[in-house]
Short mmCIF file of C-alpha atoms (C1' of nucleotides) in Angstrom, two decimals:
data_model
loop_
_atom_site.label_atom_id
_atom_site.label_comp_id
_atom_site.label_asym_id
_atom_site.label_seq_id
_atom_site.Cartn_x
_atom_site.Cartn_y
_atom_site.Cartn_z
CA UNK L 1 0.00 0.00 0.00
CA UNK L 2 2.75 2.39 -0.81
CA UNK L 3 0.54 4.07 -2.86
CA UNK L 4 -1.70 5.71 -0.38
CA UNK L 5 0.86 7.98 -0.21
CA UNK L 6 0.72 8.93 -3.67
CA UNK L 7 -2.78 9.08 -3.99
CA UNK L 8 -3.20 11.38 -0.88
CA UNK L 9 0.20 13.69 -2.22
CA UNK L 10 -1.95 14.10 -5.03
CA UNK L 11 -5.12 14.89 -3.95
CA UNK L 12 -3.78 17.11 -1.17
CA UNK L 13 -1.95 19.11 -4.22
CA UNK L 14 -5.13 19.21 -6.53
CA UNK L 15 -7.12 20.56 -4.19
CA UNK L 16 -4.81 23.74 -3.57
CA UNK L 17 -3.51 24.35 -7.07
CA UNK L 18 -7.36 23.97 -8.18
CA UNK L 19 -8.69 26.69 -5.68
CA UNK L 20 -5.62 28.62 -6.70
CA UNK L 21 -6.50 28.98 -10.29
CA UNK L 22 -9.02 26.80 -11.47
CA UNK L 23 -9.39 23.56 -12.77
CA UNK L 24 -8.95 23.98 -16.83
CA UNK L 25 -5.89 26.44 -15.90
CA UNK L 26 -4.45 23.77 -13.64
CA UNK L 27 -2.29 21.05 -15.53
CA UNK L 28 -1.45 17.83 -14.42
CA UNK L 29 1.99 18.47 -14.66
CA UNK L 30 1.78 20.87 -12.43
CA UNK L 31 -0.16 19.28 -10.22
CA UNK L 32 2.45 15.87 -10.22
CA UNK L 33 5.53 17.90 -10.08
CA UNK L 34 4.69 19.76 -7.35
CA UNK L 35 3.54 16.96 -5.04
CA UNK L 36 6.55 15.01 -6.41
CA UNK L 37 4.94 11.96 -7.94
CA UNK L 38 4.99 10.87 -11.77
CA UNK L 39 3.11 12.58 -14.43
CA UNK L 40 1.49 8.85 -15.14
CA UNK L 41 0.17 8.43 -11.70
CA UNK L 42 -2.72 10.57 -11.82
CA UNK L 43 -4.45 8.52 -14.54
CA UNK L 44 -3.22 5.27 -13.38
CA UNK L 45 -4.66 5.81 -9.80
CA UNK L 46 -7.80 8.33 -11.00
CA UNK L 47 -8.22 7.59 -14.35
CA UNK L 48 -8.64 11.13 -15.87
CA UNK L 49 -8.24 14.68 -15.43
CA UNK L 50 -12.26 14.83 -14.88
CA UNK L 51 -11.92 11.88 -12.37
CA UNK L 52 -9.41 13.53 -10.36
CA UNK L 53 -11.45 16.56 -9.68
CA UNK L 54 -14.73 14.60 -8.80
CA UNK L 55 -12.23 12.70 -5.82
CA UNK L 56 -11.52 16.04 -4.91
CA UNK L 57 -14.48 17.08 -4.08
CA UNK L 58 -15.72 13.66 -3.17
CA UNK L 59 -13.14 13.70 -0.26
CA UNK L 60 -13.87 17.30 0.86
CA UNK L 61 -18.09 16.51 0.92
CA UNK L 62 -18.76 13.39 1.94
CA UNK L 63 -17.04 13.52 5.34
CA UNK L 64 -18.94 17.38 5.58
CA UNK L 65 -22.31 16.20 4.84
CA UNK L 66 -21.91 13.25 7.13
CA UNK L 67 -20.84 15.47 9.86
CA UNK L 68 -23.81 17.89 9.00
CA UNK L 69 -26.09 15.37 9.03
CA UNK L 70 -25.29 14.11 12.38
CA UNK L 71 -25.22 18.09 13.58
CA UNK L 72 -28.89 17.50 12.66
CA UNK L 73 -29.53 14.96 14.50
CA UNK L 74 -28.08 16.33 17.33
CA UNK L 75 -30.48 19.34 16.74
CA UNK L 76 -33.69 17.35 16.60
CA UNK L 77 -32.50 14.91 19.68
CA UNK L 78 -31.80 17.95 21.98
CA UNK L 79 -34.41 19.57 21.08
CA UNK L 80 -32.69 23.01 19.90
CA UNK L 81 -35.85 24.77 17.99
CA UNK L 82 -35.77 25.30 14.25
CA UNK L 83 -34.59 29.11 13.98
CA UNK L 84 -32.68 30.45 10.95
CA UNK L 85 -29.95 31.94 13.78
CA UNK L 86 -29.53 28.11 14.81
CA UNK L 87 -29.56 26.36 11.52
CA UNK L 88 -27.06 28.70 10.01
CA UNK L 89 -25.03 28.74 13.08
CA UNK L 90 -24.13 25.14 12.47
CA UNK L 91 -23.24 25.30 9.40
CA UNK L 92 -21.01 27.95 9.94
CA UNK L 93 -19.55 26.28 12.72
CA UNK L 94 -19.07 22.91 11.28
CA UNK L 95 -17.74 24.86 7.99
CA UNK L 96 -15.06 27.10 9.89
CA UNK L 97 -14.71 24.03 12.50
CA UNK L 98 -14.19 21.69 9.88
CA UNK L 99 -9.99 21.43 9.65
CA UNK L 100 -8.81 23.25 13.22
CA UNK L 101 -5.67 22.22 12.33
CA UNK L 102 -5.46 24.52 8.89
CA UNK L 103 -7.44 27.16 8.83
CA UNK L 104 -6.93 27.85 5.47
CA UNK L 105 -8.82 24.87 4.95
CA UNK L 106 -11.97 26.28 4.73
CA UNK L 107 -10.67 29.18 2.34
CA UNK L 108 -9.84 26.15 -0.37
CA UNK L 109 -13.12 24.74 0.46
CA UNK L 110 -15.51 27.68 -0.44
CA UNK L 111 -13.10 28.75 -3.49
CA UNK L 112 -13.22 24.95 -4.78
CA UNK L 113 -17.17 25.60 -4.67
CA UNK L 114 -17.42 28.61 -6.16
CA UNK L 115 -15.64 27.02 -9.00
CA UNK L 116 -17.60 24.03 -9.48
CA UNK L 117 -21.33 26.22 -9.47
CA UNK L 118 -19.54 28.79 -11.65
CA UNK L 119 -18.37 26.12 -14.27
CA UNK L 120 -20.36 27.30 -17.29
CA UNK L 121 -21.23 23.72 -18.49
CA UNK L 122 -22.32 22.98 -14.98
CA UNK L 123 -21.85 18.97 -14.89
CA UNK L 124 -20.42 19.10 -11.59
CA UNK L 125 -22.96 21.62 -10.46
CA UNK L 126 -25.68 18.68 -11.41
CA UNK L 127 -23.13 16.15 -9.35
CA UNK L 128 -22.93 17.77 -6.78
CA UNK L 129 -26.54 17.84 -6.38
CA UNK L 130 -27.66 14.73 -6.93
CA UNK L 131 -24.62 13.09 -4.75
CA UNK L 132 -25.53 15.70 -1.55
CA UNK L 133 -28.83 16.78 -2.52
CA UNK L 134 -30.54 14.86 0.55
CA UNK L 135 -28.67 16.89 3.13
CA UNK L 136 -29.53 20.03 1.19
CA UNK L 137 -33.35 18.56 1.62
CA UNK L 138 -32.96 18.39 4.94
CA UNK L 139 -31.56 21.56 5.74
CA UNK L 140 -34.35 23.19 3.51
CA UNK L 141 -36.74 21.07 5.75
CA UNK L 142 -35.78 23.00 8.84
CA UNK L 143 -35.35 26.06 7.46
CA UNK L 144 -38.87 25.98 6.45
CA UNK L 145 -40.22 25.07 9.79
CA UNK L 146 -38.02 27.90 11.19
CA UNK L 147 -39.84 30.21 9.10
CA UNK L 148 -43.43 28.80 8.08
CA UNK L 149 -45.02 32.00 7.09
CA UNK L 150 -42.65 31.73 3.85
CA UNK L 151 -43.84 29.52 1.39
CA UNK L 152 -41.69 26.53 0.21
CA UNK L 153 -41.07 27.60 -3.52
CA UNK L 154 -39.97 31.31 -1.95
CA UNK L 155 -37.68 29.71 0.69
CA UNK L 156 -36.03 27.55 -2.17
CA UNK L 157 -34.82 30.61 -3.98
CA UNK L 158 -33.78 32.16 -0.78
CA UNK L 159 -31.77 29.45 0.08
CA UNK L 160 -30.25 29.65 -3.22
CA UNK L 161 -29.25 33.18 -2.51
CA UNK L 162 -28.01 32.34 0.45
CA UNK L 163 -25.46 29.76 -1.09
CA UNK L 164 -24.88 32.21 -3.35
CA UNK L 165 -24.26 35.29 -0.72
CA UNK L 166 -21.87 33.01 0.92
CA UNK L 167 -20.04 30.70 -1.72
CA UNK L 168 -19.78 34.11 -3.87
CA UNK L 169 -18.08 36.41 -0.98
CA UNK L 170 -16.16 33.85 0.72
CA UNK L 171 -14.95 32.14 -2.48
CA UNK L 172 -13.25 35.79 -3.79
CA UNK L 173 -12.19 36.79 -0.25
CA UNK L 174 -8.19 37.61 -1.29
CA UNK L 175 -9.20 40.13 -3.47
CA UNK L 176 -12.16 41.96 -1.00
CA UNK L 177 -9.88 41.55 1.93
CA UNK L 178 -7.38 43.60 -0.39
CA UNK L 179 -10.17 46.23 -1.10
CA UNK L 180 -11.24 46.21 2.45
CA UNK L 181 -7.64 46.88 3.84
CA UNK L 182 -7.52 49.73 1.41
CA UNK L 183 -10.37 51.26 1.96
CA UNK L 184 -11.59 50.77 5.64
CA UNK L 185 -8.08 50.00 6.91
CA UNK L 186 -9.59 46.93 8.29
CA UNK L 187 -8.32 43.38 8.27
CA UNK L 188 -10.61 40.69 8.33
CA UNK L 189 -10.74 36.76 8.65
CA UNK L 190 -12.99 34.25 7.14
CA UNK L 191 -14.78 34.33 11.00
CA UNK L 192 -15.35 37.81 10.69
CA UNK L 193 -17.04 37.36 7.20
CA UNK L 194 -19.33 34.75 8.56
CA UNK L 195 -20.03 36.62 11.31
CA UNK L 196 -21.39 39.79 9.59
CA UNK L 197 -23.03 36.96 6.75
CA UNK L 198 -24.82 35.71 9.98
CA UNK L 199 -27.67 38.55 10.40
CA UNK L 200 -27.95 39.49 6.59
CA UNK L 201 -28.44 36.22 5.07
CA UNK L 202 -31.55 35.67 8.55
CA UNK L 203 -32.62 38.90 7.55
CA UNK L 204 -32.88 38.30 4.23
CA UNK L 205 -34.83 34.90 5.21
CA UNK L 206 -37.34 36.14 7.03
CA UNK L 207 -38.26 39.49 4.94
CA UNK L 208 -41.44 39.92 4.70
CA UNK L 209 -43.11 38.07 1.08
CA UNK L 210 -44.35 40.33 -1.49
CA UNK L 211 -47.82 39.78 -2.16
CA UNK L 212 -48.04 39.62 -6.39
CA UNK R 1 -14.00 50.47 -41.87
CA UNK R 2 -15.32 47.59 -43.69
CA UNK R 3 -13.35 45.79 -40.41
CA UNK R 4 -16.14 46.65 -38.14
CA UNK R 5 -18.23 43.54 -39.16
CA UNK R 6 -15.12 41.46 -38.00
CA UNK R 7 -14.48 43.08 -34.72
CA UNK R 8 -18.61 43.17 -33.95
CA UNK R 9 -18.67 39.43 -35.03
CA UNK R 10 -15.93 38.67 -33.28
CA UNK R 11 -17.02 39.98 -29.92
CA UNK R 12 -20.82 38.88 -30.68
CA UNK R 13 -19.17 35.45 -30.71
CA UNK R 14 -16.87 35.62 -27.87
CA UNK R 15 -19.16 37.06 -25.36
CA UNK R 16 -22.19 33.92 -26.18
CA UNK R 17 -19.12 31.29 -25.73
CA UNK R 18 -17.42 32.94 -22.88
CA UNK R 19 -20.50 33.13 -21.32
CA UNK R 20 -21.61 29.33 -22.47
CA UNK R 21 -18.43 27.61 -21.34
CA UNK R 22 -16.12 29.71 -19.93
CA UNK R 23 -12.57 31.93 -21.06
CA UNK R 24 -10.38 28.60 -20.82
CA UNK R 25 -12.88 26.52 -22.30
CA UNK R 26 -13.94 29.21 -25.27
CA UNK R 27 -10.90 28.44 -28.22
CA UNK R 28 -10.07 30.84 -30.53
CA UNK R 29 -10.62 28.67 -33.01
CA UNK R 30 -14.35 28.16 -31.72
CA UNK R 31 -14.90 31.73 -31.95
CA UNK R 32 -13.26 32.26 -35.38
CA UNK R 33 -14.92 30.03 -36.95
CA UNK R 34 -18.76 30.25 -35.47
CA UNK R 35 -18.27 33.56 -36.44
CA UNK R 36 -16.89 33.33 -39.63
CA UNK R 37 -14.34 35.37 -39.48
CA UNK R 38 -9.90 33.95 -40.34
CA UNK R 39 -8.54 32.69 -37.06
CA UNK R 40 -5.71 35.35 -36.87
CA UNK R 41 -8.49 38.00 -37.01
CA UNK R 42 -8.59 38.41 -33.09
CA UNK R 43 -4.96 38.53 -32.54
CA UNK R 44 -4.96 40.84 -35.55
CA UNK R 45 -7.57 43.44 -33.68
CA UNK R 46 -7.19 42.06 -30.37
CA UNK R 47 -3.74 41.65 -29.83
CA UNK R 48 -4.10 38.34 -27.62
CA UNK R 49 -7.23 36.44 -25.78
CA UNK R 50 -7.03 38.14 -23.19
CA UNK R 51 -7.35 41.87 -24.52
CA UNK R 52 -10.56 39.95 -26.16
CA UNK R 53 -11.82 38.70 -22.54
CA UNK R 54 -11.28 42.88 -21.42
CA UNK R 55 -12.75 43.84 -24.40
CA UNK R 56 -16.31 41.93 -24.29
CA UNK R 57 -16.28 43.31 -20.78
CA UNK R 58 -16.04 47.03 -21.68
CA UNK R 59 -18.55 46.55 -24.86
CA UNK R 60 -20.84 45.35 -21.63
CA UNK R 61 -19.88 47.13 -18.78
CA UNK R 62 -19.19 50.57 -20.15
CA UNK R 63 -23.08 51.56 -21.42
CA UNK R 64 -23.90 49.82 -18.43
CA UNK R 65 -21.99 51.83 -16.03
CA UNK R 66 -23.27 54.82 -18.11
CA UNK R 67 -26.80 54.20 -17.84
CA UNK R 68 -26.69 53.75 -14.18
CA UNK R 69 -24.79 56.75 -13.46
CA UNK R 70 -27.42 58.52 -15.70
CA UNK R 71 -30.46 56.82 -13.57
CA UNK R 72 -28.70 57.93 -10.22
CA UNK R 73 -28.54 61.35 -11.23
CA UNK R 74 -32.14 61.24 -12.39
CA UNK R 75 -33.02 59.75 -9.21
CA UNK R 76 -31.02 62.90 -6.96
CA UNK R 77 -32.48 65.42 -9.21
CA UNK R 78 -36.35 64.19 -9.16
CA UNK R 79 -35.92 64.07 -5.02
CA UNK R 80 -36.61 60.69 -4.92
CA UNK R 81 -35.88 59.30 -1.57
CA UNK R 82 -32.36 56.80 -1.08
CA UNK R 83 -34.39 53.86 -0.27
CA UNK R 84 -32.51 50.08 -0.25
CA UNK R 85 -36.01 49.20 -2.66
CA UNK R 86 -35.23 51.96 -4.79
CA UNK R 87 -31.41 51.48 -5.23
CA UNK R 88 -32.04 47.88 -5.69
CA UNK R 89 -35.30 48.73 -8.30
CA UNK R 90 -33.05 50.75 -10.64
CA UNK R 91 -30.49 48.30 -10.45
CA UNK R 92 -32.68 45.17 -11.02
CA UNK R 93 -34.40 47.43 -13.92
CA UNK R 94 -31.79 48.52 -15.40
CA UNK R 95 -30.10 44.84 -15.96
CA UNK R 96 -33.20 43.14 -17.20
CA UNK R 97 -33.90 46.47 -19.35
CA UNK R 98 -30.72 46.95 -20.72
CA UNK R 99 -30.91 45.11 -24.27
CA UNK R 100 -35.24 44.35 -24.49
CA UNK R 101 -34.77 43.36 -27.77
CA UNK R 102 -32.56 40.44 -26.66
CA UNK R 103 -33.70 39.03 -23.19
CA UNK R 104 -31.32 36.15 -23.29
CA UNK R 105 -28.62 39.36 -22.95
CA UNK R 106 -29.36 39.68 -19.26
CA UNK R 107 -28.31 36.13 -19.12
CA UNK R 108 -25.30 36.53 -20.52
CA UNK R 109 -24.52 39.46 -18.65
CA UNK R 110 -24.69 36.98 -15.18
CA UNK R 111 -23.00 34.52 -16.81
CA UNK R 112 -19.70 36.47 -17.30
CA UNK R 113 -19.90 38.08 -14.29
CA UNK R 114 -20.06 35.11 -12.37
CA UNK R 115 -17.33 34.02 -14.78
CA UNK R 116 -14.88 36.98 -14.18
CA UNK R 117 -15.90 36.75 -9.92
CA UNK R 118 -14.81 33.64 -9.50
CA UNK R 119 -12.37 33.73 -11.81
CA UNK R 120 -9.31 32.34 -9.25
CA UNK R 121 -6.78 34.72 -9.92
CA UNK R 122 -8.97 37.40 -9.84
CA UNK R 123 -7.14 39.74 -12.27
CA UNK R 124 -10.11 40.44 -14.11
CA UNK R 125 -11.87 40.82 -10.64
CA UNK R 126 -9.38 43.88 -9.85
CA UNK R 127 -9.77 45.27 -13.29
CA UNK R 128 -13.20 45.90 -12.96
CA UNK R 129 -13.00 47.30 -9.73
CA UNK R 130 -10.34 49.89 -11.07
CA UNK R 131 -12.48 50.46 -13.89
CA UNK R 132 -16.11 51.02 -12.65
CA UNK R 133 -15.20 51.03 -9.20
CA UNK R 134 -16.17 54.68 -8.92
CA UNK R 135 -19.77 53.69 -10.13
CA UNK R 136 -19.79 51.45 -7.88
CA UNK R 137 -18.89 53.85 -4.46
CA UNK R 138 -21.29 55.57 -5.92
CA UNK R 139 -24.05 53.02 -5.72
CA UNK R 140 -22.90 52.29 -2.51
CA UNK R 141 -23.00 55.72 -0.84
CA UNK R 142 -26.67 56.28 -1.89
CA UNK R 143 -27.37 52.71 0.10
CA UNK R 144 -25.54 54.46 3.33
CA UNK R 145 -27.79 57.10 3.05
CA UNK R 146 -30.81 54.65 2.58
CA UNK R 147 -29.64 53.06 5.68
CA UNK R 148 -27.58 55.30 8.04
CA UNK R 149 -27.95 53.09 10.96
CA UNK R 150 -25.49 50.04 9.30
CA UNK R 151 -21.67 51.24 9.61
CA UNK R 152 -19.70 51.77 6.70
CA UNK R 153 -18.05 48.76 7.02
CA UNK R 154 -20.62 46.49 7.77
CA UNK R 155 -22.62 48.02 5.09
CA UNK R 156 -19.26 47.13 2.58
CA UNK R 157 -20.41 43.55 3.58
CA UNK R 158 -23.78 43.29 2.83
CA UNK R 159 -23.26 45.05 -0.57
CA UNK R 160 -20.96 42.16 -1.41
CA UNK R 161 -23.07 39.32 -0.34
CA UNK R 162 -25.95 41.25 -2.19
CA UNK R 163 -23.48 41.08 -5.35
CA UNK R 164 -22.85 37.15 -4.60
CA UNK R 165 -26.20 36.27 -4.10
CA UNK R 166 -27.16 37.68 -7.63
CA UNK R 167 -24.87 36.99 -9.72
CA UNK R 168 -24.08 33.66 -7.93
CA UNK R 169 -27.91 32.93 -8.45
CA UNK R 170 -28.68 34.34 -12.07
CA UNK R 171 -25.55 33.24 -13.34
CA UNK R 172 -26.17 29.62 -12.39
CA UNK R 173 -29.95 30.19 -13.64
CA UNK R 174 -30.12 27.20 -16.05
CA UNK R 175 -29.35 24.53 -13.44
CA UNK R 176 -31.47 26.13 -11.01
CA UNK R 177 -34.39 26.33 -13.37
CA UNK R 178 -34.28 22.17 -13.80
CA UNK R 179 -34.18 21.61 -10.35
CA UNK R 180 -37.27 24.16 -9.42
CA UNK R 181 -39.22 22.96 -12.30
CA UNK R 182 -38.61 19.04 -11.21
CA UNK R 183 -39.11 19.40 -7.71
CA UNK R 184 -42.00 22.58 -7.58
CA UNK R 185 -43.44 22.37 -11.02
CA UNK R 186 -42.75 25.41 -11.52
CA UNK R 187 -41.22 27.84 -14.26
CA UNK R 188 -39.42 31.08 -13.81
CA UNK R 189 -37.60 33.26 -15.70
CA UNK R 190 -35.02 36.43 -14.72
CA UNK R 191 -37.77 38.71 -13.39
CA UNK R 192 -39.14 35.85 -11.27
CA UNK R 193 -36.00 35.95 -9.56
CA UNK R 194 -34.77 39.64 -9.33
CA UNK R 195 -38.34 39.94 -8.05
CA UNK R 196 -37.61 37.43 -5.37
CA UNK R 197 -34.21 38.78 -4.99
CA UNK R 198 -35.31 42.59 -4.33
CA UNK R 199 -37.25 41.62 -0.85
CA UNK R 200 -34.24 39.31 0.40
CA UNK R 201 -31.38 41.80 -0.04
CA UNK R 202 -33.77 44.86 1.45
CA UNK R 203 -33.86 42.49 4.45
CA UNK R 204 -30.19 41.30 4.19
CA UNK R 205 -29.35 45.29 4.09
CA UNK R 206 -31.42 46.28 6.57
CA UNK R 207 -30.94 43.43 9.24
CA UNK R 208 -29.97 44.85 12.66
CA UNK R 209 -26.05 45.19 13.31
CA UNK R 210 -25.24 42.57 16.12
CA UNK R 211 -23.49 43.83 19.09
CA UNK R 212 -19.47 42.11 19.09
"C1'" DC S 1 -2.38 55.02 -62.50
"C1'" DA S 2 0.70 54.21 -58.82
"C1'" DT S 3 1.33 54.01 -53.81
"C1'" DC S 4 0.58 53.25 -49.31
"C1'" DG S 5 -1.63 51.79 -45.07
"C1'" DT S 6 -5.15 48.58 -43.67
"C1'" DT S 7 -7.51 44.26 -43.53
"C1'" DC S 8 -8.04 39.58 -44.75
"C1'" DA S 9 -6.76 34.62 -45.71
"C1'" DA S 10 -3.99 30.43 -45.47
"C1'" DA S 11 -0.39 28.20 -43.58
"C1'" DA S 12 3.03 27.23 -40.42
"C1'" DC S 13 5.09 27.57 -35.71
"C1'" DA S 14 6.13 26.57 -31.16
"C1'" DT S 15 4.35 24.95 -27.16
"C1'" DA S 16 1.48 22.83 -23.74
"C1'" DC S 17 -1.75 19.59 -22.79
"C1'" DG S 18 -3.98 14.83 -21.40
"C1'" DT S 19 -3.02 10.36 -22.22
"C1'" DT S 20 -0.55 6.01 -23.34
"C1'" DT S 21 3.20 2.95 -23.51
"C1'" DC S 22 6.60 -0.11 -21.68
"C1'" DA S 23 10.11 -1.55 -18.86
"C1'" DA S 24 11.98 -1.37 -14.23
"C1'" DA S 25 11.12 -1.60 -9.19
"C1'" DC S 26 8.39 -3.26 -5.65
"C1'" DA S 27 5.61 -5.99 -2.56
"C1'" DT S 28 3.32 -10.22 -1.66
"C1'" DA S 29 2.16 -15.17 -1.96
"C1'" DC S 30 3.49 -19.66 -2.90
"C1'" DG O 1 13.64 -18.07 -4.50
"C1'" DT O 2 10.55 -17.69 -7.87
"C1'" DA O 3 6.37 -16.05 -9.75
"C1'" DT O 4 2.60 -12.75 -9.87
"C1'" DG O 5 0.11 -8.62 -9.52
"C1'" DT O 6 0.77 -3.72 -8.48
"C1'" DT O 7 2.96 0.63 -8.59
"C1'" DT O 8 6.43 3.72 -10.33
"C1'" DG O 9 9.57 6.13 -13.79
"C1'" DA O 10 10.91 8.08 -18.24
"C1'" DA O 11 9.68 8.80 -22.63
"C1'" DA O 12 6.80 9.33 -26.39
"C1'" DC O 13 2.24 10.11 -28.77
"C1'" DG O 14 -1.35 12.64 -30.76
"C1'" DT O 15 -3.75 16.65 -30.51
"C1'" DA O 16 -5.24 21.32 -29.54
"C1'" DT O 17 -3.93 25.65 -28.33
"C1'" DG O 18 -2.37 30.84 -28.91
"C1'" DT O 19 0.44 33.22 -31.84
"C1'" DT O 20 3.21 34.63 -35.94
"C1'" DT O 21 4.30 34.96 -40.61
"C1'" DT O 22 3.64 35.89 -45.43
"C1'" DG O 23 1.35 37.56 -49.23
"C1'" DA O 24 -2.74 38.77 -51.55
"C1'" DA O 25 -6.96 41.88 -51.78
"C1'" DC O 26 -8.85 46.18 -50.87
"C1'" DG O 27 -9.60 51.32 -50.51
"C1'" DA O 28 -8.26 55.70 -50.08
"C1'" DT O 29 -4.67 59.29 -51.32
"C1'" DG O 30 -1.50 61.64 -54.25
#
DNA sequence: CATCGTTCAAAACATACGTTTCAAACATAC
DNA sequence: GTATGTTTGAAACGTATGTTTTGAACGATG
C-alpha cells in the first residue's frame, strides 16, 4: 500500500492548485511535479483529469455532509428549535470548524465551490446535487419550519441566494480583503465574514413576502 | 471600416461562448470560426485572448456603467428618496432592461460576471474594480444614506453578499431552473428571480447590526 | 495610375496539454 | 527463491492551443 501515499500527495496538491486557479488552468503536470509523484500516476490511480477533480471534491463533501447530518440529529435529539440563527449557526460552525488544524482549509473549500457552481457547463454543479442533494433537503426542511409563514417555492430561492451570498463572498475573499484593507483600513478573517453573513443572510430569510 | 463587421462578429461570438463555457474553455478557433471570421483575425484586432476577454467586458460594462450613473442622477435630481427598494429597483431594472430586444442578454450578462468573480486569480476581478469602481462607491453611498444606521463597514459587507447572491444565483440560472421545475413544477424566468431577490437583499441590508 | 496603409486569408510555428506505452522496481504469496 | 500482480519512472504520442508569418486583396490618397 505504498501508494496511499501517492494518492493522498496528489489529492492534497489538486485541491490547492485547483482553488488557486481553477481547474482547466491547472495542468497535471503541475499538479504531479509539485507533489513530487509521476506525471502517469494521476491517470493510473484516478483515471482522468475529470476523475481527479470529482475525488476532490468527493473527499472534501462526503465527510462534511456526514458530519452535517449528524449536527442535525443532534439538533432534533436535543431539542434546539428550528430558527434560521440556529440552523445557520451550524453550518457555519461545522464549515469554519471543519480542519482546526489549517485554517486555510476552509478558504480552499468555499473557493473549490465557487468554481464548481460557476463552471459554465455545470456537470459538476448537477453532481454535486444529486450526490448531496438529501442533506440540502434536509436543511431546507428545517429552514422551512423555522420560518413557516414563507412559502416553500420562496424559501427555495432564498436558500439559493443564500449559497450564493456566501459561496460568492467567501470564495473571492483575497481580493475583498485587499479592497477592504484599502479602503476601511480593516483586516478581516474568514470568522469575521461569517459573522457579519450571519444577520444578513436571517434577515434576508425572514423578509417579509411580497404579495403579487 | 469595412473591419467593423469582424471586430462586432468577433465579440458577438466571444461574449455567447465565454459566457456558455467559460474563457479557458472558449478556443479561438471556436470563436473564429462560429463567427466566420480567419482565425488570426482576433490577434490581428485584439492583440491576444485576453485583450478579447477585457474587451467583451467594456462593450458590456461601459453603457452599463453609463446608464446607471445617468439613472442615479435622475433619481437625486427628481428628489426621490435613497431607499434600499429603490437602489435595488433601478439596479434590477436597469439589468433586465438593458438590451429588451434580446432578453437572453441579461443572461449573458450573469454569466460572465459570475465568470470573471470567480475567476481564481482574480485579475479580471481587480480590473473591474479599477475600472467602474467609482460607479460602484457611488451606488454604494446612496445605500448608506438609505440606511444610516449600518456602519460603513458592515454596510461594505452586505453590498458584497448582495453582489454574490445575484450573480451567484442568475448566473447559475439554467441549473437552477431544472431543479425548481422538477421538484416545484414550476417555471421562472429572470424577473421571477430579481423579483424574489429585491425583498431578500432589502432584508439582508437592513438586518440589525449585532453587538461584538 | 501608382502608392501606401489597412484588412483579410492560409499556412506554419512553437508549445502545452492529457493520455498512453513499456520496462523497471516493488511488494506479496506460494 | 521464484512467480505474480501492483505501482512507479521516463519517454513518447497525438492533438489542440495561442500566436506569428507571409502575401494577396482592398480602398483611399497623391
Amino acid at each position: 500500500m505504498a501508494q496511499a501515499g501517492t494518492v493522498d500527495r496528489i489529492l492534497d496538491t489538486a485541491e490547492v492548485l485547483f482553488a488557486q486557479k481553477g481547474f482547466a488552468e491547472t495542468s497535471l503536470r503541475a499538479i504531479t511535479s509539485k507533489a513530487g509523484v509521476n506525471l502517469a500516476a494521476v491517470n493510473y490511480h484516478f483515471g482522468s483529469k475529470e476523475s481527479l477533480v470529482q475525488a476532490v471534491f468527493e473527499r472534501f463533501l462526503t465527510p462534511f455532509c456526514a458530519a452535517l447530518d449528524a449536527k442535525l440529529d443532534e439538533m432534533e435529539a436535543s431539542g434546539v428549535p428550528d430558527t434560521p440563527e440556529n440552523i445557520l449557526g451550524i453550518m457555519s460552525r461545522l464549515v469554519l470548524g471543519s480542519h482546526p488544524e489549517d485554517p486555510q482549509r476552509a478558504a480552499i473549500f468555499f473557493r473549490l465551490s465557487g468554481q464548481a457552481y460557476s463552471q459554465p457547463q455545470g456537470h459538476l454543479r448537477e453532481y454535486l446535487h444529486q450526490q448531496y442533494g438529501a442533506v440540502f433537503r434536509r436543511l431546507q426542511d428545517h429552514m422551512q419550519r423555522a420560518v413557516p409563514d414563507v412559502p416553500p417555492r420562496e424559501l427555495f430561492w432564498r436558500v439559493q441566494f443564500s449559497l450564493g451570498a456566501t459561496i460568492f463572498t467567501l470564495s473571492g475573499l483575497e481580493s475583498l480583503k485587499d479592497i477592504s484593507r484599502n479602503d476601511f483600513n480593516m483586516d478581516v478573517t474568514e470568522a469575521d465574514i461569517t459573522q457579519r453573513l450571519l444577520p444578513f443572510l436571517v434577515g434576508g430569510i425572514k423578509a417579509p413576502v411580497p404579495v403579487i
